[in-house]
mmCIF file of C-alpha atoms and ligand atoms in Angstrom:
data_model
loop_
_atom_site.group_PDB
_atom_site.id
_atom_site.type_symbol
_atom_site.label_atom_id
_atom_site.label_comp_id
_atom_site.label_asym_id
_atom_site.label_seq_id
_atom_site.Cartn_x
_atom_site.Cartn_y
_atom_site.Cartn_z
ATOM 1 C CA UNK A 1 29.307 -102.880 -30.066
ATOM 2 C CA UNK A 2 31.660 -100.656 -32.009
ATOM 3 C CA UNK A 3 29.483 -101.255 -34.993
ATOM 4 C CA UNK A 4 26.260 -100.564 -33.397
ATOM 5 C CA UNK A 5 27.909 -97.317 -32.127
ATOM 6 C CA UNK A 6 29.178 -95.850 -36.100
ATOM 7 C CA UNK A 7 25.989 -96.842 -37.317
ATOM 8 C CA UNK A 8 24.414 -94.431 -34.646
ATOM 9 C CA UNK A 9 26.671 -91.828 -34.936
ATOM 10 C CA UNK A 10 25.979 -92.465 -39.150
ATOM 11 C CA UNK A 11 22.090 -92.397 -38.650
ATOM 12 C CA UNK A 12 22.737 -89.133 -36.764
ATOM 13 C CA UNK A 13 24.958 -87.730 -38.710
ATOM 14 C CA UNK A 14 22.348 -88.054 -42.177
ATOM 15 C CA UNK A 15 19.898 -86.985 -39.736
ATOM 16 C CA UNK A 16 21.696 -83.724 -39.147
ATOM 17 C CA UNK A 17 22.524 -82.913 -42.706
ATOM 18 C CA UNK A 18 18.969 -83.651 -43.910
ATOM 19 C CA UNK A 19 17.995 -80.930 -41.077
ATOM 20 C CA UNK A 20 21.006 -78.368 -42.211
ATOM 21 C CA UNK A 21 20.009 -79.111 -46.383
ATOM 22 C CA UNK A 22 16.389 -78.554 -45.633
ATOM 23 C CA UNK A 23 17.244 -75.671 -43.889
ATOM 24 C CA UNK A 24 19.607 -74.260 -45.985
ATOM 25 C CA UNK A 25 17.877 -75.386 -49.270
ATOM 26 C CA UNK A 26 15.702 -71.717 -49.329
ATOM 27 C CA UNK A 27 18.717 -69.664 -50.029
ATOM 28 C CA UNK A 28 20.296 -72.243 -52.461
ATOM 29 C CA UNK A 29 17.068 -71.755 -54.876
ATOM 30 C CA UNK A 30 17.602 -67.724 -54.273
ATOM 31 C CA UNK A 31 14.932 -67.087 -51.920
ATOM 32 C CA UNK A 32 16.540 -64.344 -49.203
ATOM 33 C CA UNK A 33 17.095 -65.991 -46.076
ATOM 34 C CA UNK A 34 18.415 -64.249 -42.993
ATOM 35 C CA UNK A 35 21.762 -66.059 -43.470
ATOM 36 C CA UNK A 36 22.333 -65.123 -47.588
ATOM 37 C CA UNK A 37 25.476 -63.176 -47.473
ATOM 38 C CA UNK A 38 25.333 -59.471 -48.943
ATOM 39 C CA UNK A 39 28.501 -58.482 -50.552
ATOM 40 C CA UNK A 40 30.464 -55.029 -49.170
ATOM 41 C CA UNK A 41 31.074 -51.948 -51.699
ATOM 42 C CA UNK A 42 34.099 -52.750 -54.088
ATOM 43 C CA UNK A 43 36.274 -49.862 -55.626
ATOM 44 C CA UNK A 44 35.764 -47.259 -53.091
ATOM 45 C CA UNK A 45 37.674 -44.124 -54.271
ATOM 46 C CA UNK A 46 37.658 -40.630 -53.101
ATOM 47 C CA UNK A 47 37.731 -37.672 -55.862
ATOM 48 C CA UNK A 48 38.152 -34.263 -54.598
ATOM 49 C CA UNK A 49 38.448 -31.337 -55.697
ATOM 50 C CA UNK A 50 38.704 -27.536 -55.043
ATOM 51 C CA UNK A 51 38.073 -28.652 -51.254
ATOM 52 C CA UNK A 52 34.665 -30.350 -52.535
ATOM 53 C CA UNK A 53 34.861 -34.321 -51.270
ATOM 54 C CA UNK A 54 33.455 -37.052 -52.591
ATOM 55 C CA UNK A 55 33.270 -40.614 -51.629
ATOM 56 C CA UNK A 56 31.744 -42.976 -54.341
ATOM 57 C CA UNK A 57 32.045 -47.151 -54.666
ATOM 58 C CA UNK A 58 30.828 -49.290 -57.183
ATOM 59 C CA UNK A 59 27.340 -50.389 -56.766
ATOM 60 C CA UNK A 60 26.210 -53.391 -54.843
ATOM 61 C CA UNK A 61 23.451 -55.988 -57.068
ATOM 62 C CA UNK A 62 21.527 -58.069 -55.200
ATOM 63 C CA UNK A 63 18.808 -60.181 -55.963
ATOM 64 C CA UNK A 64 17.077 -57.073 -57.363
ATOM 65 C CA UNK A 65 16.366 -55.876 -54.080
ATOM 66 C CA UNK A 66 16.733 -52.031 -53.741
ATOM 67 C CA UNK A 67 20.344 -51.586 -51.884
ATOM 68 C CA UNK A 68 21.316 -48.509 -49.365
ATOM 69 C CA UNK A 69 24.331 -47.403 -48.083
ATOM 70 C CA UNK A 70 26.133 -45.638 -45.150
ATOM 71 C CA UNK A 71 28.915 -43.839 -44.519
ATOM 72 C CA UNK A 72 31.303 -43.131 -41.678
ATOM 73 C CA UNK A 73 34.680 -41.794 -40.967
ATOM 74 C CA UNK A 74 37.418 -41.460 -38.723
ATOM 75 C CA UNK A 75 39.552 -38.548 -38.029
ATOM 76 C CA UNK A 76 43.010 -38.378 -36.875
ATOM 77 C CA UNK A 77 41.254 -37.548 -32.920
ATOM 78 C CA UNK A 78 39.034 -40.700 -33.018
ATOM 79 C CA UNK A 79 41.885 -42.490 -34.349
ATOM 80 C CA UNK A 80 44.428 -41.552 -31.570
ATOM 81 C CA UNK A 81 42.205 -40.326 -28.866
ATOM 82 C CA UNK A 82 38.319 -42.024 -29.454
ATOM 83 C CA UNK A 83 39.080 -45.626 -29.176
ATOM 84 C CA UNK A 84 39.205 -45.364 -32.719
ATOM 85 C CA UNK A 85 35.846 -45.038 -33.187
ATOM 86 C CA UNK A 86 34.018 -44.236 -36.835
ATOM 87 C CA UNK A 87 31.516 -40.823 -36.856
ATOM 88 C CA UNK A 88 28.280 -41.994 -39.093
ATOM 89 C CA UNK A 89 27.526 -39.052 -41.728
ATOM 90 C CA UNK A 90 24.027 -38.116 -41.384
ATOM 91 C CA UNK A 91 23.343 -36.815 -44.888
ATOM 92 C CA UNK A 92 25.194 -40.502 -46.223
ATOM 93 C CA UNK A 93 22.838 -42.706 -43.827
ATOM 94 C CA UNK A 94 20.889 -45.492 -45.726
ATOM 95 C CA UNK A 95 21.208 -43.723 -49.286
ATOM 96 C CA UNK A 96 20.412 -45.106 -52.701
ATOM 97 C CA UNK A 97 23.281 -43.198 -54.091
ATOM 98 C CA UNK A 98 26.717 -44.734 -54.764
ATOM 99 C CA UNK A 99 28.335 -41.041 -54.348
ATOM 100 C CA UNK A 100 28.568 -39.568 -50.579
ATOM 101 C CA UNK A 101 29.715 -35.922 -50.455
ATOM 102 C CA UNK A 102 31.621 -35.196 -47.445
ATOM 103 C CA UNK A 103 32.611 -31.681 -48.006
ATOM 104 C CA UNK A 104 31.058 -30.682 -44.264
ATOM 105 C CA UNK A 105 32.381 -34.032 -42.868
ATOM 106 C CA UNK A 106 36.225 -33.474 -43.938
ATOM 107 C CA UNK A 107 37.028 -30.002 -42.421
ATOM 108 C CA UNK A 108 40.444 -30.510 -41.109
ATOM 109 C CA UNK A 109 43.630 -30.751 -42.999
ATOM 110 C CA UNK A 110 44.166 -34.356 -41.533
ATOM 111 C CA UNK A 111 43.998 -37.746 -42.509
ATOM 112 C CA UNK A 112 40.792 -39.804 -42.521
ATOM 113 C CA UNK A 113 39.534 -43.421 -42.521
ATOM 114 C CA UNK A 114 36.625 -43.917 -44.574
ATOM 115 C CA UNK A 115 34.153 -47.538 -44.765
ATOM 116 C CA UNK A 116 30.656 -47.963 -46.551
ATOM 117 C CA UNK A 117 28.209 -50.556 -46.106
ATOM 118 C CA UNK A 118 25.252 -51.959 -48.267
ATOM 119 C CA UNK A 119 21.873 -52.544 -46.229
ATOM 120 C CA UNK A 120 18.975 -54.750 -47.574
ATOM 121 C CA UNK A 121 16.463 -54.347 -45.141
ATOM 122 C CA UNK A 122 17.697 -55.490 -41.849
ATOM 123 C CA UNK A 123 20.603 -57.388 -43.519
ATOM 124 C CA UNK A 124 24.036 -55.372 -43.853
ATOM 125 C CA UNK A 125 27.139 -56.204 -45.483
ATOM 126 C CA UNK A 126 30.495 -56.087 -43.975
ATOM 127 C CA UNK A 127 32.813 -52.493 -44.161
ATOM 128 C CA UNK A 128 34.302 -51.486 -47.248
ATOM 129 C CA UNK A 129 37.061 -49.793 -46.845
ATOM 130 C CA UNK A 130 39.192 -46.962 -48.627
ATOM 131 C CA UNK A 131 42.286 -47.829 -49.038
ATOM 132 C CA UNK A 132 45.059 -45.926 -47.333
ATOM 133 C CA UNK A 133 43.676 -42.312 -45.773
ATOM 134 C CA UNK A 134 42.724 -39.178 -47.786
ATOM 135 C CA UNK A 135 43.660 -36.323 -46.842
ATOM 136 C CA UNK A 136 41.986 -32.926 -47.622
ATOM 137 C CA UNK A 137 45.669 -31.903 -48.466
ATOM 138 C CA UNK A 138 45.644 -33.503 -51.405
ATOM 139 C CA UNK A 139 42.469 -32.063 -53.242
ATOM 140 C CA UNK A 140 43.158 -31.292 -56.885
ATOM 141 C CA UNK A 141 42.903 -27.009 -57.343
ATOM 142 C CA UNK A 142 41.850 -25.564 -59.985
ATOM 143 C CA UNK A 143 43.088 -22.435 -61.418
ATOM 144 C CA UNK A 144 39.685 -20.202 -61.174
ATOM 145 C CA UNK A 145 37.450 -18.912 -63.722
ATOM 146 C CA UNK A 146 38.207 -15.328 -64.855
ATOM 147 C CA UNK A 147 36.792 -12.390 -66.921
ATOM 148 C CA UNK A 148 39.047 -9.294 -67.695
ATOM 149 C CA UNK A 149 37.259 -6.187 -68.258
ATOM 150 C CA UNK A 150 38.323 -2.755 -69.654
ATOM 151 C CA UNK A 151 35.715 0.080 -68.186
ATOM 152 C CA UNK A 152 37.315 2.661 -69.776
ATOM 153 C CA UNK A 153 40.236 3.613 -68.279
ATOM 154 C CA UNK A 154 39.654 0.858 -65.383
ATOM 155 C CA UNK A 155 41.045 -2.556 -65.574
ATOM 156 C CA UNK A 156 38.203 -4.982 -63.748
ATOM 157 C CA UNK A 157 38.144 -8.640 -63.497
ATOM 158 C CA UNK A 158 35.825 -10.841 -62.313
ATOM 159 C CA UNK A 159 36.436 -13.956 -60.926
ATOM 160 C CA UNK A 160 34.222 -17.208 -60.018
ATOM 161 C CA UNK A 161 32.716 -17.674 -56.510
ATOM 162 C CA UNK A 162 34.277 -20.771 -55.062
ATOM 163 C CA UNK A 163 33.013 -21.153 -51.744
ATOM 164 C CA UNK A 164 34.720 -18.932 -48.876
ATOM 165 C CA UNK A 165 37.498 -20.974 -48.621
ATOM 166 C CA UNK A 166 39.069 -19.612 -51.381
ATOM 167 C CA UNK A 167 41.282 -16.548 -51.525
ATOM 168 C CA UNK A 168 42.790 -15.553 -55.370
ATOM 169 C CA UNK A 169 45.978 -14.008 -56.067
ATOM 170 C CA UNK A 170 45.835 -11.910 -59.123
ATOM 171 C CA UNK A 171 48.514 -10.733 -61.632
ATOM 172 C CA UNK A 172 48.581 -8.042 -63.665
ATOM 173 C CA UNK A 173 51.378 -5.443 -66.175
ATOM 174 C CA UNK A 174 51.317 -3.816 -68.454
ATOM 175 C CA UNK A 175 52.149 -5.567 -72.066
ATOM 176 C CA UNK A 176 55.834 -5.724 -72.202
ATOM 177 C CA UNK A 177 56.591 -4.558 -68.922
ATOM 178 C CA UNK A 178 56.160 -7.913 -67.393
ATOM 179 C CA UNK A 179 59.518 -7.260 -64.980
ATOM 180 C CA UNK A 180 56.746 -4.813 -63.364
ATOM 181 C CA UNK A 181 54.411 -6.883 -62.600
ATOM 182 C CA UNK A 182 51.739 -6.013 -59.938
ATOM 183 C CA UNK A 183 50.199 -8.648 -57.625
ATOM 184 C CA UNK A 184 46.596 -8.144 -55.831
ATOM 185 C CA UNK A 185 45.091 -10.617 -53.267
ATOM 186 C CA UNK A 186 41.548 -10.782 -53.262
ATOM 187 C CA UNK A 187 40.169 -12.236 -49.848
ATOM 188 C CA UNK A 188 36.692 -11.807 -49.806
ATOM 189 C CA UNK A 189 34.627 -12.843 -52.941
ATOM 190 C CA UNK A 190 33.392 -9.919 -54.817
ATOM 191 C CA UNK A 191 31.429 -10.262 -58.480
ATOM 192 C CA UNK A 192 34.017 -7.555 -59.836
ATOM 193 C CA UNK A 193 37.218 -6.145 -58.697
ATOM 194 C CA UNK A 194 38.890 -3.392 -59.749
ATOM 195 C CA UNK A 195 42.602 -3.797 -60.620
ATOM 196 C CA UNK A 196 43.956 -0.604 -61.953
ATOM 197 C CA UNK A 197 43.640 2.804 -64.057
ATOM 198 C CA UNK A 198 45.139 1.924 -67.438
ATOM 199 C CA UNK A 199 47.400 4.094 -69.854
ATOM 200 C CA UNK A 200 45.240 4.866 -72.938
ATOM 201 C CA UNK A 201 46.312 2.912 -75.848
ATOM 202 C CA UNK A 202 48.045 0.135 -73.627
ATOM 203 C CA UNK A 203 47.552 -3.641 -73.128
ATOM 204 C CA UNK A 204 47.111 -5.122 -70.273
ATOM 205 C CA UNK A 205 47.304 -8.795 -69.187
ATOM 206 C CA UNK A 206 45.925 -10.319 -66.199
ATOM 207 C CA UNK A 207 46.439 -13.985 -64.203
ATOM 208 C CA UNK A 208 45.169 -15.680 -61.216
ATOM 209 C CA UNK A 209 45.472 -18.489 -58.860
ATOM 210 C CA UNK A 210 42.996 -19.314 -55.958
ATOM 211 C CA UNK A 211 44.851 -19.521 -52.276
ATOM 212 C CA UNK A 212 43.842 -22.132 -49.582
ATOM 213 C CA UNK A 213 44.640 -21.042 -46.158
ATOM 214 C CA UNK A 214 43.514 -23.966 -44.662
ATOM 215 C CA UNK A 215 45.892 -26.297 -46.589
ATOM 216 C CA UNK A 216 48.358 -23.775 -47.339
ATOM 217 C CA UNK A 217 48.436 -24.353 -51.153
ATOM 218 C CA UNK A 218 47.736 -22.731 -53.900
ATOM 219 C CA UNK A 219 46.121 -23.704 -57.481
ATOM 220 C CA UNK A 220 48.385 -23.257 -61.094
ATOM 221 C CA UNK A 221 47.300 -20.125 -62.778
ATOM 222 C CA UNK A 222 44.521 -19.266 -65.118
ATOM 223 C CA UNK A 223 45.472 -18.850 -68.935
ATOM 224 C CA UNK A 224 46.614 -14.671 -69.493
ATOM 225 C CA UNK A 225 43.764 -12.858 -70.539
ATOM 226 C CA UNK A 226 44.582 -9.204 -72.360
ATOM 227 C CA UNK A 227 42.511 -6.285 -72.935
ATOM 228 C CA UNK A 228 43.265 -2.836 -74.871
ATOM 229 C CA UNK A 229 42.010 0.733 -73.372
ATOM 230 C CA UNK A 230 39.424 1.625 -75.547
ATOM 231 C CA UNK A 231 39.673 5.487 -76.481
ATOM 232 C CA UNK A 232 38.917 6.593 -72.916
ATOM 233 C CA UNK A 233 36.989 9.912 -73.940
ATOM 234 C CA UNK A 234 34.276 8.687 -76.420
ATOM 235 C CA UNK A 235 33.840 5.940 -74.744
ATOM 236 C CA UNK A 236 32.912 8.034 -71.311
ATOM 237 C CA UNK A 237 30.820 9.819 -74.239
ATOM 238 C CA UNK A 238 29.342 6.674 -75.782
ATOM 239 C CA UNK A 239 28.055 5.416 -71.711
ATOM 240 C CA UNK A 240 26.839 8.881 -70.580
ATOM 241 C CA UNK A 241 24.517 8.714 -73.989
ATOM 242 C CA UNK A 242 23.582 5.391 -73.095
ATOM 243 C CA UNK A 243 22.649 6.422 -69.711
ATOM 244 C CA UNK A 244 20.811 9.651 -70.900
ATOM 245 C CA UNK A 245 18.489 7.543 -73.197
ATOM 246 C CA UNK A 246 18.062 5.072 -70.664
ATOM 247 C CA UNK A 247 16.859 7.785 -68.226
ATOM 248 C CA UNK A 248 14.747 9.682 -71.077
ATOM 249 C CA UNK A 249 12.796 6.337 -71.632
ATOM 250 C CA UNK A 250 12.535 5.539 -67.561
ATOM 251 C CA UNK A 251 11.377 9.705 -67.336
ATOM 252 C CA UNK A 252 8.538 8.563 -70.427
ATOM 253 C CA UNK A 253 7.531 4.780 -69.262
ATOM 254 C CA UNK A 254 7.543 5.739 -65.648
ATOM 255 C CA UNK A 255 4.168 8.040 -65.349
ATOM 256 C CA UNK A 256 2.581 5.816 -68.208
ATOM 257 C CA UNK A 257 2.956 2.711 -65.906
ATOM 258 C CA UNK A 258 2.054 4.476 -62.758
ATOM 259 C CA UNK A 259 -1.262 5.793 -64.676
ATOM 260 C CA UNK A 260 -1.672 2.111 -66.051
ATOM 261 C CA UNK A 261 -1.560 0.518 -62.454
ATOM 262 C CA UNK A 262 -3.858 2.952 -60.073
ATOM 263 C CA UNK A 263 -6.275 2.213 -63.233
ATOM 264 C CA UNK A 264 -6.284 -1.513 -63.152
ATOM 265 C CA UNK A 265 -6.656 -1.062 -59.612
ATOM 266 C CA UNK A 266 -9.575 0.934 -60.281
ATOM 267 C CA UNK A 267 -11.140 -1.484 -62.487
ATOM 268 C CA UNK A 268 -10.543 -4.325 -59.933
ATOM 269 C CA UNK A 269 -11.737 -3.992 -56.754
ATOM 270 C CA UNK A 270 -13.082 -2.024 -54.026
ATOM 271 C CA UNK A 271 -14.075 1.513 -55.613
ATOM 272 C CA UNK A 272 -16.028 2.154 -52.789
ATOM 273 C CA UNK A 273 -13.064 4.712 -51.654
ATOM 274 C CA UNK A 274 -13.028 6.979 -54.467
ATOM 275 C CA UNK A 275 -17.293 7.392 -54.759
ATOM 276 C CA UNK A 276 -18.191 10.362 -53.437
ATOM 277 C CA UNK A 277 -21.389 10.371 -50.795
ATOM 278 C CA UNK A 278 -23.682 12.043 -53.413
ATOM 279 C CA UNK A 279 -23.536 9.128 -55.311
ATOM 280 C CA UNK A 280 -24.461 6.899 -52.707
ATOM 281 C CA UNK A 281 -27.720 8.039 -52.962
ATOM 282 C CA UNK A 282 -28.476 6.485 -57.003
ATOM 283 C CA UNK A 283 -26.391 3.455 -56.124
ATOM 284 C CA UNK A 284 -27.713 0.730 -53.199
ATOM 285 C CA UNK A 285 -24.737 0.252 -50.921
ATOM 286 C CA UNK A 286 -24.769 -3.087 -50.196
ATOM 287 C CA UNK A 287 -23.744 -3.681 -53.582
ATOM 288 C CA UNK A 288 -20.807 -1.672 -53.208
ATOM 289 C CA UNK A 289 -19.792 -3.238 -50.327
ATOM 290 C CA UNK A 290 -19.719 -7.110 -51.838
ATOM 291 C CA UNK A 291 -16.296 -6.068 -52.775
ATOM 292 C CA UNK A 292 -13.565 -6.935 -50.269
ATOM 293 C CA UNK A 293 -15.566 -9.902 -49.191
ATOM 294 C CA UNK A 294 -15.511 -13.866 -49.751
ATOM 295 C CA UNK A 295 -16.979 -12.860 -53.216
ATOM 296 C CA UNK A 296 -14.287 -10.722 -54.254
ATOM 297 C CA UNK A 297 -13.348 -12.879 -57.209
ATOM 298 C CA UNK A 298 -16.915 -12.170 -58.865
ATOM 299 C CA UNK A 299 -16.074 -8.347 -57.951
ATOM 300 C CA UNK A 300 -15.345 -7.655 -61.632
ATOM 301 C CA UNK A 301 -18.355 -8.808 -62.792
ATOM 302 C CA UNK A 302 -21.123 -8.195 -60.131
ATOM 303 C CA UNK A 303 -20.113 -4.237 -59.247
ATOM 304 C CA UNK A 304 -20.901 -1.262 -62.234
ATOM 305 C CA UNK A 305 -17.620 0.466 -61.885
ATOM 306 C CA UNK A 306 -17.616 3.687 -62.933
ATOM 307 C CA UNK A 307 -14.630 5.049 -64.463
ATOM 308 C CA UNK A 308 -13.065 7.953 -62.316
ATOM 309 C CA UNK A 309 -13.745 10.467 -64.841
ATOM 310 C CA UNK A 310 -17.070 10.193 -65.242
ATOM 311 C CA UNK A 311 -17.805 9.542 -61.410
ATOM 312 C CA UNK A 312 -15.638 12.768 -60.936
ATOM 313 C CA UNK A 313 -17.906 14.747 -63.809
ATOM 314 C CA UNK A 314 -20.882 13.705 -61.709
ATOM 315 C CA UNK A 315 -19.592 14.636 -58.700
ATOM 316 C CA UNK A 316 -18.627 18.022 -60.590
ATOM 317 C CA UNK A 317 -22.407 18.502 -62.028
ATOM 318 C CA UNK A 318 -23.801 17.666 -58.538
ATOM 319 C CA UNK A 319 -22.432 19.759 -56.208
ATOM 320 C CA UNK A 320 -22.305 22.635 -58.935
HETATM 321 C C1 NAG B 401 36.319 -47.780 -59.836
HETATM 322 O O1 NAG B 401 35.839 -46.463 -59.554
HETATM 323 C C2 NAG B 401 36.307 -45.482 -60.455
HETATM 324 C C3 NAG B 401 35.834 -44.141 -59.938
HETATM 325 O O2 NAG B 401 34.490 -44.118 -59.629
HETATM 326 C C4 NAG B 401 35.789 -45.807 -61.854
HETATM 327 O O3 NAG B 401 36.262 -44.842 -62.763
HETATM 328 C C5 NAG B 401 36.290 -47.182 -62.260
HETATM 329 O O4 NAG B 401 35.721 -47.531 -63.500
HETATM 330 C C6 NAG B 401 35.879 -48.208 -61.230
HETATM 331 N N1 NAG B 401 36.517 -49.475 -61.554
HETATM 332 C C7 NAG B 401 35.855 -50.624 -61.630
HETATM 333 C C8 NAG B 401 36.654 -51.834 -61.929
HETATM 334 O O5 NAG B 401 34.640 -50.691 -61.491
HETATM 335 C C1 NAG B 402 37.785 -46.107 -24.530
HETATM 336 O O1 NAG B 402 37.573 -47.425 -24.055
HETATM 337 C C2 NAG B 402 37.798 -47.568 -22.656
HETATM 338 C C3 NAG B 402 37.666 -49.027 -22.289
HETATM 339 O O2 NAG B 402 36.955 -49.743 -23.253
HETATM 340 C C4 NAG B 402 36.832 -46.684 -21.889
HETATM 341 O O3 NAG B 402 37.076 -46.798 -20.513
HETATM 342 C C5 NAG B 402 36.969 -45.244 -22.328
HETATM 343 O O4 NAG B 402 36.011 -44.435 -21.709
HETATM 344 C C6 NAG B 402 36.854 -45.138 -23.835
HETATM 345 N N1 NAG B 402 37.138 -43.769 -24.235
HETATM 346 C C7 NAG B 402 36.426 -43.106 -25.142
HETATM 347 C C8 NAG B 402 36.893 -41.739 -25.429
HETATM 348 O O5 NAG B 402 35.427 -43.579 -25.679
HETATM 349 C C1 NAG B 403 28.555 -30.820 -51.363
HETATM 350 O O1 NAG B 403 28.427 -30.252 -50.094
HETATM 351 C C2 NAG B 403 28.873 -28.913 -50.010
HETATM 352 C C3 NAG B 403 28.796 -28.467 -48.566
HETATM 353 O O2 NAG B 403 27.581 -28.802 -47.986
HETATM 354 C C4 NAG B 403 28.032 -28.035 -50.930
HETATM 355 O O3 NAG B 403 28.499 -26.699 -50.889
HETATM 356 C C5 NAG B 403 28.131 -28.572 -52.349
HETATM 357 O O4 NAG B 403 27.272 -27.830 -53.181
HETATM 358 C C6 NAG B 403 27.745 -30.043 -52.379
HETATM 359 N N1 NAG B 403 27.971 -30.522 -53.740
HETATM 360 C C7 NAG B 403 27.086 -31.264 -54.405
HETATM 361 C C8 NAG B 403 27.434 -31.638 -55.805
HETATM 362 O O5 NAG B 403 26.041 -31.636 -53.899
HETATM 363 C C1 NAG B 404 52.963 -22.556 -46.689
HETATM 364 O O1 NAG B 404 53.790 -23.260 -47.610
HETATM 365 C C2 NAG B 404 54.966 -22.581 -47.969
HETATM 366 C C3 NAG B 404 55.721 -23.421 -48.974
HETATM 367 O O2 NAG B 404 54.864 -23.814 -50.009
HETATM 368 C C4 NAG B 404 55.826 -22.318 -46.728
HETATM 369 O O3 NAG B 404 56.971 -21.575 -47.089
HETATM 370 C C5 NAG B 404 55.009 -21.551 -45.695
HETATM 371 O O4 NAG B 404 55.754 -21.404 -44.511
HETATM 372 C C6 NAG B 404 53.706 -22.279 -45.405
HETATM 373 N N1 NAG B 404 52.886 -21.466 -44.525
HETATM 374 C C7 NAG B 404 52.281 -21.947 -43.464
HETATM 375 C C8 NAG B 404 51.465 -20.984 -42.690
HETATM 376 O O5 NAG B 404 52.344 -23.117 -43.140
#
């Protein structure tokens, strides 16, 4: 009996593994089965800086099939209040892309839970998951992008456009009067600001550092940049000559170019408006009139244009 009963159970149980090999057999030659396990994104890191975020992970292979990802996060609220649920980032849905830039996603200075997932086809991979939060505290600043300018007797600087989070706190003295050193915060982003009248004949330095609000911190400075006065008078001199020839060639060109365009006009199409009625007479109509319609790109060739001189000499000679 007992032996009858093992040998069952035996039959049954080579039975059952021929069924599980010959169904698992697909995926052990590499075919993609339903069941073939797709690995999750390794060496997620965040890099951010000057309040831009970015998520990236190392790419997934598999089986040379084209892999997507998607991205989702968790702020401290979902975390504490939403049953700690993740938000899905619509612009890092199903991407190719190993990078994910959450700038818009990350707004508050808070900590935030971050996963990624691979998808091939219907088949996705479990969460990978950054390790430990980020926190838009700890973006890396940099000191901004400055140009000093002396306008004469103005000092100017202009300073890079870094998004309108960004508020710059600029330094500037006189050379070797440092102890008096003036401080001007610039809030909204203008291409050039103006600083201060200079001494003629004097140095004078400038620094900056961009400003945060939302994370209360501020970036290291920017390397000192100097400039000298140049002799204040003949260079006033040197610009209003600049500006005098620059209007003298405007006062020439402008006419000449104005002449130039009302005569290509002229020669294009539609002179019908400048031929006087006695004319009319010489000339059939209707091939005046082809102009302006679906034909108007053979207008040049089709229509005798007379130049306005001449039709205005005629004009002259006829009613005289
Ligand atoms: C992990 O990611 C970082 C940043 O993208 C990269 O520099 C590094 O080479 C990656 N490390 C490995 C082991 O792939
Ligand atoms: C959290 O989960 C509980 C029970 O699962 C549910 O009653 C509640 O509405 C959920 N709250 C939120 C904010 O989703
Ligand atoms: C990232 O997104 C921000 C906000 O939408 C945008 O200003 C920035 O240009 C983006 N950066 C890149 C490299 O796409
Ligand atoms: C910003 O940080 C400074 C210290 O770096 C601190 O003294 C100041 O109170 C902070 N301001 C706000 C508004 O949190």
């Amino acid at each position: 009996m007992w032996e009858k009963a093992t040998s069952v159970s035996k039959m049954s149980l080579k039975l059952l593994s021929f069924f599980l090999c010959t169904l698992t057999a697909p995926n052990l030659t590499g075919k993609i089965g339903e069941d073939t396990w797709l690995p999750a994104p390794q060496n997620i890191s965040m890099l951010s800086t000057n309040m831009k975020h970015f998520l990236t992970w190392n790419p997934v292979i598999f089986q040379g099939e084209t892999v997507r990802y998607s991205v989702e996060f968790q702020g401290e609220y979902e975390r504490d209040y939403g049953n700690e649920s993740w938000i899905p980032t619509w612009e890092c849905s199903l991407i190719t892309a190993t990078v994910c830039n959450l700038t818009e996603d990350i707004s508050a200075p808070v900590p935030y839970n971050l996963r990624v997932r691979a998808h091939v086809g219907l088949r996705r991979s479990e969460w990978g998951i950054l390790k430990g939060f980020f926190n838009p505290l700890t973006t890396s600043l940099t000191p901004p992008l400055m140009k000093v300018i002396a306008d004469g007797y103005h000092l100017l600087v202009e300073l890079e456009d870094m998004g309108p989070a960004f508020q710059f706190c600029v330094l500037y003295w006189k050379k070797g009067q440092e102890s008096r050193m003036q401080q001007k915060v610039v809030k909204e982003v203008r291409s050039v600001v103006h600083l201060d009248i200079m001494e003629p004949g004097a140095d004078y330095c400038v620094k900056a550092q961009t400003y945060v609000e939302v994370i209360n911190r501020s970036s290291s400075f920017s390397q000192t940049q100097c400039v000298r006065t140049q002799g204040g008078r003949s260079m006033g001199l040197v610009t209003i000559l600049i500006l005098a020839a620059g209007f003298a060639v405007a006062a020439l060109t402008l006419p000449f170019l104005t002449w130039k365009t009302s005569k290509i006009f002229q020669y294009s199409c539609c002179p019908i408006a400048v031929i006087p009625d006695t004319l009319k007479i010489s000339e059939p109509p209707s091939h005046l009139i082809l102009c302006g319609s679906e034909e108007a790109e053979q207008c040049d060739l089709m229509v005798p244009v007379m130049p306005s001189e001449e039709v205005l000499q005629l004009w002259i000679q006829e009613t005289l």
